[in-house]
Tab-separated table of C-alpha atoms in Angstrom:
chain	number	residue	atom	x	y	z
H	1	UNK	CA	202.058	42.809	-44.078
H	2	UNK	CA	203.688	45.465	-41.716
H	3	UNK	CA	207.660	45.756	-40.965
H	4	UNK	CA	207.195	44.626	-37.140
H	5	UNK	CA	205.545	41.302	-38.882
H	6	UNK	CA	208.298	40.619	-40.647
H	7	UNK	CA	210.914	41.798	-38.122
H	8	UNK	CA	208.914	39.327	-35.783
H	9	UNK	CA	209.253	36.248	-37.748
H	10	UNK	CA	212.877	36.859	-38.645
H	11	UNK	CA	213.631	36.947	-34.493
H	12	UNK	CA	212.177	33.407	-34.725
H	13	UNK	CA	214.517	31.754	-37.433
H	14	UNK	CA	217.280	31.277	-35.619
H	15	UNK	CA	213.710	13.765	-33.353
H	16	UNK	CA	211.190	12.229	-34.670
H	17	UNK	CA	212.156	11.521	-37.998
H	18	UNK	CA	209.680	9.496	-40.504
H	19	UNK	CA	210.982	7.244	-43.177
H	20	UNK	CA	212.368	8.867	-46.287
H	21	UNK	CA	209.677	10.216	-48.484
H	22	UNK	CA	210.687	9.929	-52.667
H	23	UNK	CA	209.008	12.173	-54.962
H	24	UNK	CA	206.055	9.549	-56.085
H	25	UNK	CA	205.295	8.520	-52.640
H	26	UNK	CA	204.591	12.363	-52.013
H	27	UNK	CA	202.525	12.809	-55.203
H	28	UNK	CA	200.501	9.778	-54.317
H	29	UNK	CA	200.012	11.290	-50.860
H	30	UNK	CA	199.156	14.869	-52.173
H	31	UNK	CA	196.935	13.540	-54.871
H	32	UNK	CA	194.895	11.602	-52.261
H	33	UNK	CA	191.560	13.020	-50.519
H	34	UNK	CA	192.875	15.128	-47.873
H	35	UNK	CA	190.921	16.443	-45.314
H	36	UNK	CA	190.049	20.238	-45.229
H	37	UNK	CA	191.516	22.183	-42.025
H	38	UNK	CA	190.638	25.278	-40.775
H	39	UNK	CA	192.673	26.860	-38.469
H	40	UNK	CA	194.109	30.029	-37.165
H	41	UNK	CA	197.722	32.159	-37.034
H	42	UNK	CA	198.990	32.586	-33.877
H	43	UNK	CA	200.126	35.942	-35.091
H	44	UNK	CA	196.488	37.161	-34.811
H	45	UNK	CA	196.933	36.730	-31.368
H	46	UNK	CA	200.694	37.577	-30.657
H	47	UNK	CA	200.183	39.562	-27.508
H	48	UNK	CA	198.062	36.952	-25.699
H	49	UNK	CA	200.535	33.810	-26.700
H	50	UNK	CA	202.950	36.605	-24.802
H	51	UNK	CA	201.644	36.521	-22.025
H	52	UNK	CA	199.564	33.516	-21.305
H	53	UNK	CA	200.277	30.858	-24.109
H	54	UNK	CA	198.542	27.612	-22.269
H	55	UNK	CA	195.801	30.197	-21.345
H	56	UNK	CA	195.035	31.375	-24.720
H	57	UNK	CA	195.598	28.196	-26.644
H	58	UNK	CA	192.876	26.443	-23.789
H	59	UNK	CA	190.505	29.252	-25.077
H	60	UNK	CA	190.964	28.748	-28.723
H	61	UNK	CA	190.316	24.867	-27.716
H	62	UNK	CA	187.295	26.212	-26.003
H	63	UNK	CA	186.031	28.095	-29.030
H	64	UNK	CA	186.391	25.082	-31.594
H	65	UNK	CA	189.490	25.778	-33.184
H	66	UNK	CA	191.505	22.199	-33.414
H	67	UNK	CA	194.046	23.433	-35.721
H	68	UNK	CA	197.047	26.363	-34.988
H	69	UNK	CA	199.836	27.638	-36.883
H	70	UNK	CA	202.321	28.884	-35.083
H	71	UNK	CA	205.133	32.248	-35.557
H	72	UNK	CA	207.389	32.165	-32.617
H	73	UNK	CA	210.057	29.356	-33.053
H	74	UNK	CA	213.216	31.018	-31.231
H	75	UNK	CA	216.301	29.102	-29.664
H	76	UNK	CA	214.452	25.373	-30.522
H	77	UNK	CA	211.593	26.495	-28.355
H	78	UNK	CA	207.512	27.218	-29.668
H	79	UNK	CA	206.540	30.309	-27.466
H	80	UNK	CA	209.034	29.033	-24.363
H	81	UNK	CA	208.292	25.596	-24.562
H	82	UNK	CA	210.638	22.689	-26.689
H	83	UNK	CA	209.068	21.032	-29.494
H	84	UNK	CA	208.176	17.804	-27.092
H	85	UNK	CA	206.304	20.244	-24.298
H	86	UNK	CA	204.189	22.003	-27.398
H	87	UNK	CA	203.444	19.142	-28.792
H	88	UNK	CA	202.112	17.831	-25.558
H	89	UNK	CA	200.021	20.401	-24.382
H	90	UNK	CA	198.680	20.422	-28.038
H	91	UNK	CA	197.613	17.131	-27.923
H	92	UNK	CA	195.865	17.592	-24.244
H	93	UNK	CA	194.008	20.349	-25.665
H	94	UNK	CA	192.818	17.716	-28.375
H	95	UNK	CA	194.964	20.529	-31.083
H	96	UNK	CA	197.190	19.939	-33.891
H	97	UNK	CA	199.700	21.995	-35.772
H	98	UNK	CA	200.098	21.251	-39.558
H	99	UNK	CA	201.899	24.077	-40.390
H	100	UNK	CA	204.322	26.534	-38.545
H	101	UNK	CA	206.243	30.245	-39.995
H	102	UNK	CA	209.872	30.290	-39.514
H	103	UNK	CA	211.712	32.751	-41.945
H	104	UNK	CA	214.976	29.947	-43.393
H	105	UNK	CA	217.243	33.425	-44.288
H	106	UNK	CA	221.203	32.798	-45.472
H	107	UNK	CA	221.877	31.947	-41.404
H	108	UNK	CA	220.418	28.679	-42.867
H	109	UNK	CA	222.250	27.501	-45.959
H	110	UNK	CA	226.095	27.115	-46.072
H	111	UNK	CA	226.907	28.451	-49.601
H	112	UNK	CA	230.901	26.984	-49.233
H	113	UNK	CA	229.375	23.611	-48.444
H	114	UNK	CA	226.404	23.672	-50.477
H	115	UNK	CA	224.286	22.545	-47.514
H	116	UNK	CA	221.990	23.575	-44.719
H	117	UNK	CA	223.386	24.614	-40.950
H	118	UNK	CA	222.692	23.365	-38.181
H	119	UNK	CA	219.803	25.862	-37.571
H	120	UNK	CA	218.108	25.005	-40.507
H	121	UNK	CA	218.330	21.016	-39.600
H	122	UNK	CA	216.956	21.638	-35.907
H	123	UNK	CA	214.421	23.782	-37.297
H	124	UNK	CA	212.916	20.763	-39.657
H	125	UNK	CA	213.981	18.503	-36.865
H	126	UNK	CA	211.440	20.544	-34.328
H	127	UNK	CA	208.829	21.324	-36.755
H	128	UNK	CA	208.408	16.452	-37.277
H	129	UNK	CA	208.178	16.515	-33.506
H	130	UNK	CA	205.320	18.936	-33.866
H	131	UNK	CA	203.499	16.994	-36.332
H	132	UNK	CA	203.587	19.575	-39.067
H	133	UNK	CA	202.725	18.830	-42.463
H	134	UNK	CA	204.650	22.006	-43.700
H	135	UNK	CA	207.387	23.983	-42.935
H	136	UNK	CA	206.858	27.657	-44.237
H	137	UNK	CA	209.083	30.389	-44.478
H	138	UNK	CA	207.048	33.577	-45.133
H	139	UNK	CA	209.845	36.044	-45.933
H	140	UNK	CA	212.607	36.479	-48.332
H	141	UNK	CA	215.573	38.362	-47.204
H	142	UNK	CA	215.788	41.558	-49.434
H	143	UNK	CA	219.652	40.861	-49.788
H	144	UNK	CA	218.426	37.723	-52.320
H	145	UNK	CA	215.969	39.727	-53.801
H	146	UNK	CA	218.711	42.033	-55.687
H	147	UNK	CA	219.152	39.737	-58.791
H	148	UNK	CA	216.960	37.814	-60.979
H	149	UNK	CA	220.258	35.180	-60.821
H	150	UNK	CA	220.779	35.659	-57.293
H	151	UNK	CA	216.836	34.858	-56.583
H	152	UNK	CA	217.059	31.781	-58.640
H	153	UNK	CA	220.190	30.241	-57.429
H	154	UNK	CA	218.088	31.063	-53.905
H	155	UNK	CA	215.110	29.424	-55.594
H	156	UNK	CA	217.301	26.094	-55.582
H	157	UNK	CA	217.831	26.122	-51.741
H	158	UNK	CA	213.889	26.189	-51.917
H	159	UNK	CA	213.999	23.162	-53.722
H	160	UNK	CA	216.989	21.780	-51.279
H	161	UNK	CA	214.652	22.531	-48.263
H	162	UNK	CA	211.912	20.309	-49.622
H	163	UNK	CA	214.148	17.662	-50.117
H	164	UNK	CA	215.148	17.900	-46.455
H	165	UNK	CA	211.527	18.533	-45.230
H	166	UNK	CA	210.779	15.114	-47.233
H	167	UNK	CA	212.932	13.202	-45.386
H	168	UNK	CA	210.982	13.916	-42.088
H	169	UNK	CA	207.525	13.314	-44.345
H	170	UNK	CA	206.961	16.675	-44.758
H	171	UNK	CA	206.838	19.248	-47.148
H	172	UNK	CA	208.754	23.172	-47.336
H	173	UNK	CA	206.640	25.945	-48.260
H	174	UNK	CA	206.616	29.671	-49.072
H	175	UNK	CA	203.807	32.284	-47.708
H	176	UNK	CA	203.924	35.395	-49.169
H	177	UNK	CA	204.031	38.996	-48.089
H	178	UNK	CA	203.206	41.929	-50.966
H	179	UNK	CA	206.324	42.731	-52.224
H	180	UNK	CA	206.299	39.720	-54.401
H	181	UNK	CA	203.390	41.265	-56.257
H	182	UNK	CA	205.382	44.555	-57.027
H	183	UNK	CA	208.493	43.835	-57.020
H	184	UNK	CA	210.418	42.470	-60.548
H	185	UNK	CA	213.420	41.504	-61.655
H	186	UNK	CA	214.239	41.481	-65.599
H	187	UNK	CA	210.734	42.157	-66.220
H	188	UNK	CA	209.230	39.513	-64.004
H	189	UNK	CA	207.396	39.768	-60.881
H	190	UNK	CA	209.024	37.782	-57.294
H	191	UNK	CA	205.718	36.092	-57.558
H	192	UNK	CA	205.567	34.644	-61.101
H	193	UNK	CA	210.017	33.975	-60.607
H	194	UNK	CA	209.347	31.981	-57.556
H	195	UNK	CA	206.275	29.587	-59.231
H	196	UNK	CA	208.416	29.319	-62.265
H	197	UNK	CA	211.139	28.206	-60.084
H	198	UNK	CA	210.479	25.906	-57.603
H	199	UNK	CA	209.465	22.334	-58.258
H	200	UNK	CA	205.478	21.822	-56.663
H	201	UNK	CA	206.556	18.490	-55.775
H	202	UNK	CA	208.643	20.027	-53.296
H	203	UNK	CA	207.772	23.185	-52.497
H	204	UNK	CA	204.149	24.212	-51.483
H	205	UNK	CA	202.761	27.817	-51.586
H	206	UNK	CA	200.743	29.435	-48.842
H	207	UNK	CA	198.664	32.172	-50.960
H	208	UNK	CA	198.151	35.033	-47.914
H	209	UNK	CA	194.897	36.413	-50.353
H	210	UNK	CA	195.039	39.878	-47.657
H	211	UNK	CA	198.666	40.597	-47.763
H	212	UNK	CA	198.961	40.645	-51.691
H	213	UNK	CA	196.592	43.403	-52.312
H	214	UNK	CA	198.648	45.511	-50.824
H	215	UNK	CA	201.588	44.662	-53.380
H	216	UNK	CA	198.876	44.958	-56.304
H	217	UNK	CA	198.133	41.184	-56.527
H	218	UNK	CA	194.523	39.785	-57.507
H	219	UNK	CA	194.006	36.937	-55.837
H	220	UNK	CA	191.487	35.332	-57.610
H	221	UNK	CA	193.905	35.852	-60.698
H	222	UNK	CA	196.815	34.018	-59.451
H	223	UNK	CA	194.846	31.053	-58.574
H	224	UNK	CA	193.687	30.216	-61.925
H	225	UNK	CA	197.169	31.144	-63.274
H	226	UNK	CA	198.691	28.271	-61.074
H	227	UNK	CA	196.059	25.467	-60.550
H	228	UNK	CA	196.935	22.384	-57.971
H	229	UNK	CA	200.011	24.892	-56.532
H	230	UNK	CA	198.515	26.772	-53.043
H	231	UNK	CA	198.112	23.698	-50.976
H	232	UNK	CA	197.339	26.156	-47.765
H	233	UNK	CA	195.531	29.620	-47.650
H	234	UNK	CA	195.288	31.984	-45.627
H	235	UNK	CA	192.522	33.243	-45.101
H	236	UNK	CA	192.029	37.410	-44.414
H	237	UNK	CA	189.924	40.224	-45.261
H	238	UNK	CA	190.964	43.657	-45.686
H	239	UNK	CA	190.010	47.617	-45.261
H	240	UNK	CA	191.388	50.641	-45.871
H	241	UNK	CA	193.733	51.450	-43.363
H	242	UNK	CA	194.135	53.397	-40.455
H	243	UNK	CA	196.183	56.864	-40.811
H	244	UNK	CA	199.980	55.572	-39.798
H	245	UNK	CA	199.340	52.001	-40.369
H	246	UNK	CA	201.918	51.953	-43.374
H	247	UNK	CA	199.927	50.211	-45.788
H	248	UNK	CA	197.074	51.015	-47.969
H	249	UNK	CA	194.950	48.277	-46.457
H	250	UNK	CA	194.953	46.400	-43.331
H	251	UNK	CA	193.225	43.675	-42.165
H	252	UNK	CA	189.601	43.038	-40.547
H	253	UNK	CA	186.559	40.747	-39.802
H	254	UNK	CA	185.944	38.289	-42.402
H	255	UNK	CA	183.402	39.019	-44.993
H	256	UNK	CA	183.548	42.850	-43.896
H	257	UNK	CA	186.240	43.889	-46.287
H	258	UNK	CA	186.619	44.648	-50.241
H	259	UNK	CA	188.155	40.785	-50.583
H	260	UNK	CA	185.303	37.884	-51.734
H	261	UNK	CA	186.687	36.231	-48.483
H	262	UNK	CA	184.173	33.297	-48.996
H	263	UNK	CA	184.638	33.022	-53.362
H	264	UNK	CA	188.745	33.252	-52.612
H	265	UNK	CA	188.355	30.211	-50.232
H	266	UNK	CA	186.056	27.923	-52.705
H	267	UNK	CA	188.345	28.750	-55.765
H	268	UNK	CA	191.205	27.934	-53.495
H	269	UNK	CA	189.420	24.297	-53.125
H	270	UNK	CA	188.430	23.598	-56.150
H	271	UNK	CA	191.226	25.469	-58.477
H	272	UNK	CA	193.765	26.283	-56.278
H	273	UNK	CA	193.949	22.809	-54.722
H	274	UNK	CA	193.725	23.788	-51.279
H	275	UNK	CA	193.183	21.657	-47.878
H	276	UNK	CA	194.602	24.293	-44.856
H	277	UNK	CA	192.379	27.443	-44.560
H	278	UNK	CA	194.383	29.326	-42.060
H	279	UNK	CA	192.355	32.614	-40.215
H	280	UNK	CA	194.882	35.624	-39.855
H	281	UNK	CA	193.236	39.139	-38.733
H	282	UNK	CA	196.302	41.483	-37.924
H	283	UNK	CA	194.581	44.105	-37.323
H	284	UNK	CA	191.321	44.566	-34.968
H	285	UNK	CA	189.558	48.426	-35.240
H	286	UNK	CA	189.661	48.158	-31.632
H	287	UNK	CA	188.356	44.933	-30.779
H	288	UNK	CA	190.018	42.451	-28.969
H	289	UNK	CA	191.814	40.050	-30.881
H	290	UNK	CA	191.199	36.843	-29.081
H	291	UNK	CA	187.400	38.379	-29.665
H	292	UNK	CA	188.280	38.644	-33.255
H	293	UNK	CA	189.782	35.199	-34.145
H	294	UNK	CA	186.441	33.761	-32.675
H	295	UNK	CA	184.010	36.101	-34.647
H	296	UNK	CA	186.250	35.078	-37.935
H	297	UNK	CA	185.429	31.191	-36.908
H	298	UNK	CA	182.157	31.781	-36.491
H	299	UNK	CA	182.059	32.869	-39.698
H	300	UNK	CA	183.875	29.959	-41.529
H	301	UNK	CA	181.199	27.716	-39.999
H	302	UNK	CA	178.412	29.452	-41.741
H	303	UNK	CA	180.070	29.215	-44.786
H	304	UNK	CA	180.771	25.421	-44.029
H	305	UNK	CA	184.081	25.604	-42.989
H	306	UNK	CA	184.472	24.186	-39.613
H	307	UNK	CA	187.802	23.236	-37.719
């Protein structure tokens, strides 16, 4: 995933609250039949939430998509509107959100107190008034990644986060980038410190099986290496990229690329323990990308995926 990605999402981290959820009572919930969702990142279309959000959310309605995922959370608002107002025009569109991206960076956790701000709080806060299921942070500040102490301690306010997240019924979670794939500390790849680190019960993963090529990962590899632990997907094809693009691959249609889109997604069901199948396509080889998002759905439904 590119630097203005990432320098997007951290511009967004900046009540309805359910009964208090206890470990068992979430194991009992995560171990029941859960229905598969299919949805798509609102990052794939970034310029056209922009500049016409109810417009482009009516057309995603229009194409079959019932599920979104949003990455624009900035002053308590979704894309301009408070968590009530999203949630509202979600629900006239007949649309749910079960998962959202805001980066929870140090701005978050009080170290002197041992707790989270205020921002962290009315980010959880906004994300139970959405409906979401998960609350994802898909970055790690490279500050905490200096240390393989320092990334653990970090690793705790993980586990902290869940503990909040369960108190509104929900559940934290982690989406990763590539550097966690090449990255180490004492030996020991981001990837393999954070799974080793972070209690499942609290914290979900959001395997991105696009972004870690780029970082070396295999996605099929990681997993079977952590069965039951990648609750959400998402779901992206890649190519080699463009001259200036940054990366060595970027992404494209689904089922175009070198990735087994369509193996990836049934090993993520049946090993990986997967129920969200989020679409992402960052990059378009000159197509539109509202054009894109639908061709990609089009394609989950003839692999029997539908929204």
């Amino acid at each position: 995933m590119n630097s203005s990605r990432r320098s997007f999402l951290q511009k967004g981290a900046i009540a309805l609250g359910a009964a208090a959820f206890t470990s068992s009572t979430w194991e009992a919930l995560a171990n029941a039949k859960a229905k598969k969702i299919v949805g798509v990142q609102l990052y794939s279309i970034r310029e056209d939430m922009k500049a016409d959000p109810m417009g482009t959310l009516t057309k995603l309605a229009e194409m079959g998509y019932k599920y979104v995922e949003h990455a624009n959370y900035v002053n308590r608002k979704f894309y301009g509107w408070s968590a009530q107002e999203f949630r509202k025009r979600l629900d006239g569109l007949g649309m749910k959100m079960p998962s959202g991206h805001t980066v929870m960076g140090k701005q978050h956790w009080d170290e002197s107190k041992k707790e989270f701000t205020d921002l962290w709080k009315y980010t959880v806060e906004d994300a139970a008034v959405c409906g979401q299921e998960i609350v994802i942070s898909p970055s790690l500040d490279k500050s905490i990644r200096t240390s393989s102490s320092l990334f653990k301690t970090y690793m705790d306010v993980f586990n902290k986060s869940g503990e909040l997240c369960q108190k509104s019924g929900m559940r934290f979670g982690y989406h990763n980038h590539d550097f966690e794939f090449s990255e180490k500390l004492d030996g020991v790849t981001l990837f393999d410190l954070i799974m080793e680190n972070t209690d499942s019960k609290l914290v979900a993963q959001q395997l991105d099986i696009g972004n870690m090529i780029n970082g070396g990962g295999v996605p099929a590899d990681i997993l079977k290496k952590y069965p039951g632990r990648f609750v959400s997907m998402h779901v992206k094809d890649e190519i080699a990229a463009a001259p200036g693009h940054g990366e060595k691959y970027e992404s494209t249609i689904l089922g175009t690329g070198i990735i087994s889109v369509l193996d990836m997604v049934k090993l993520g069901e049946k090993k990986g323990g997967t129920k969200h199948f989020i679409i992402e396509q960052e990059s378009y080889q000159g197509k539109k990308p509202i054009d894109c998002v639908k061709e990609d759905l089009e394609i989950m439904k003839k692999w029997g995926y539908v929204s």
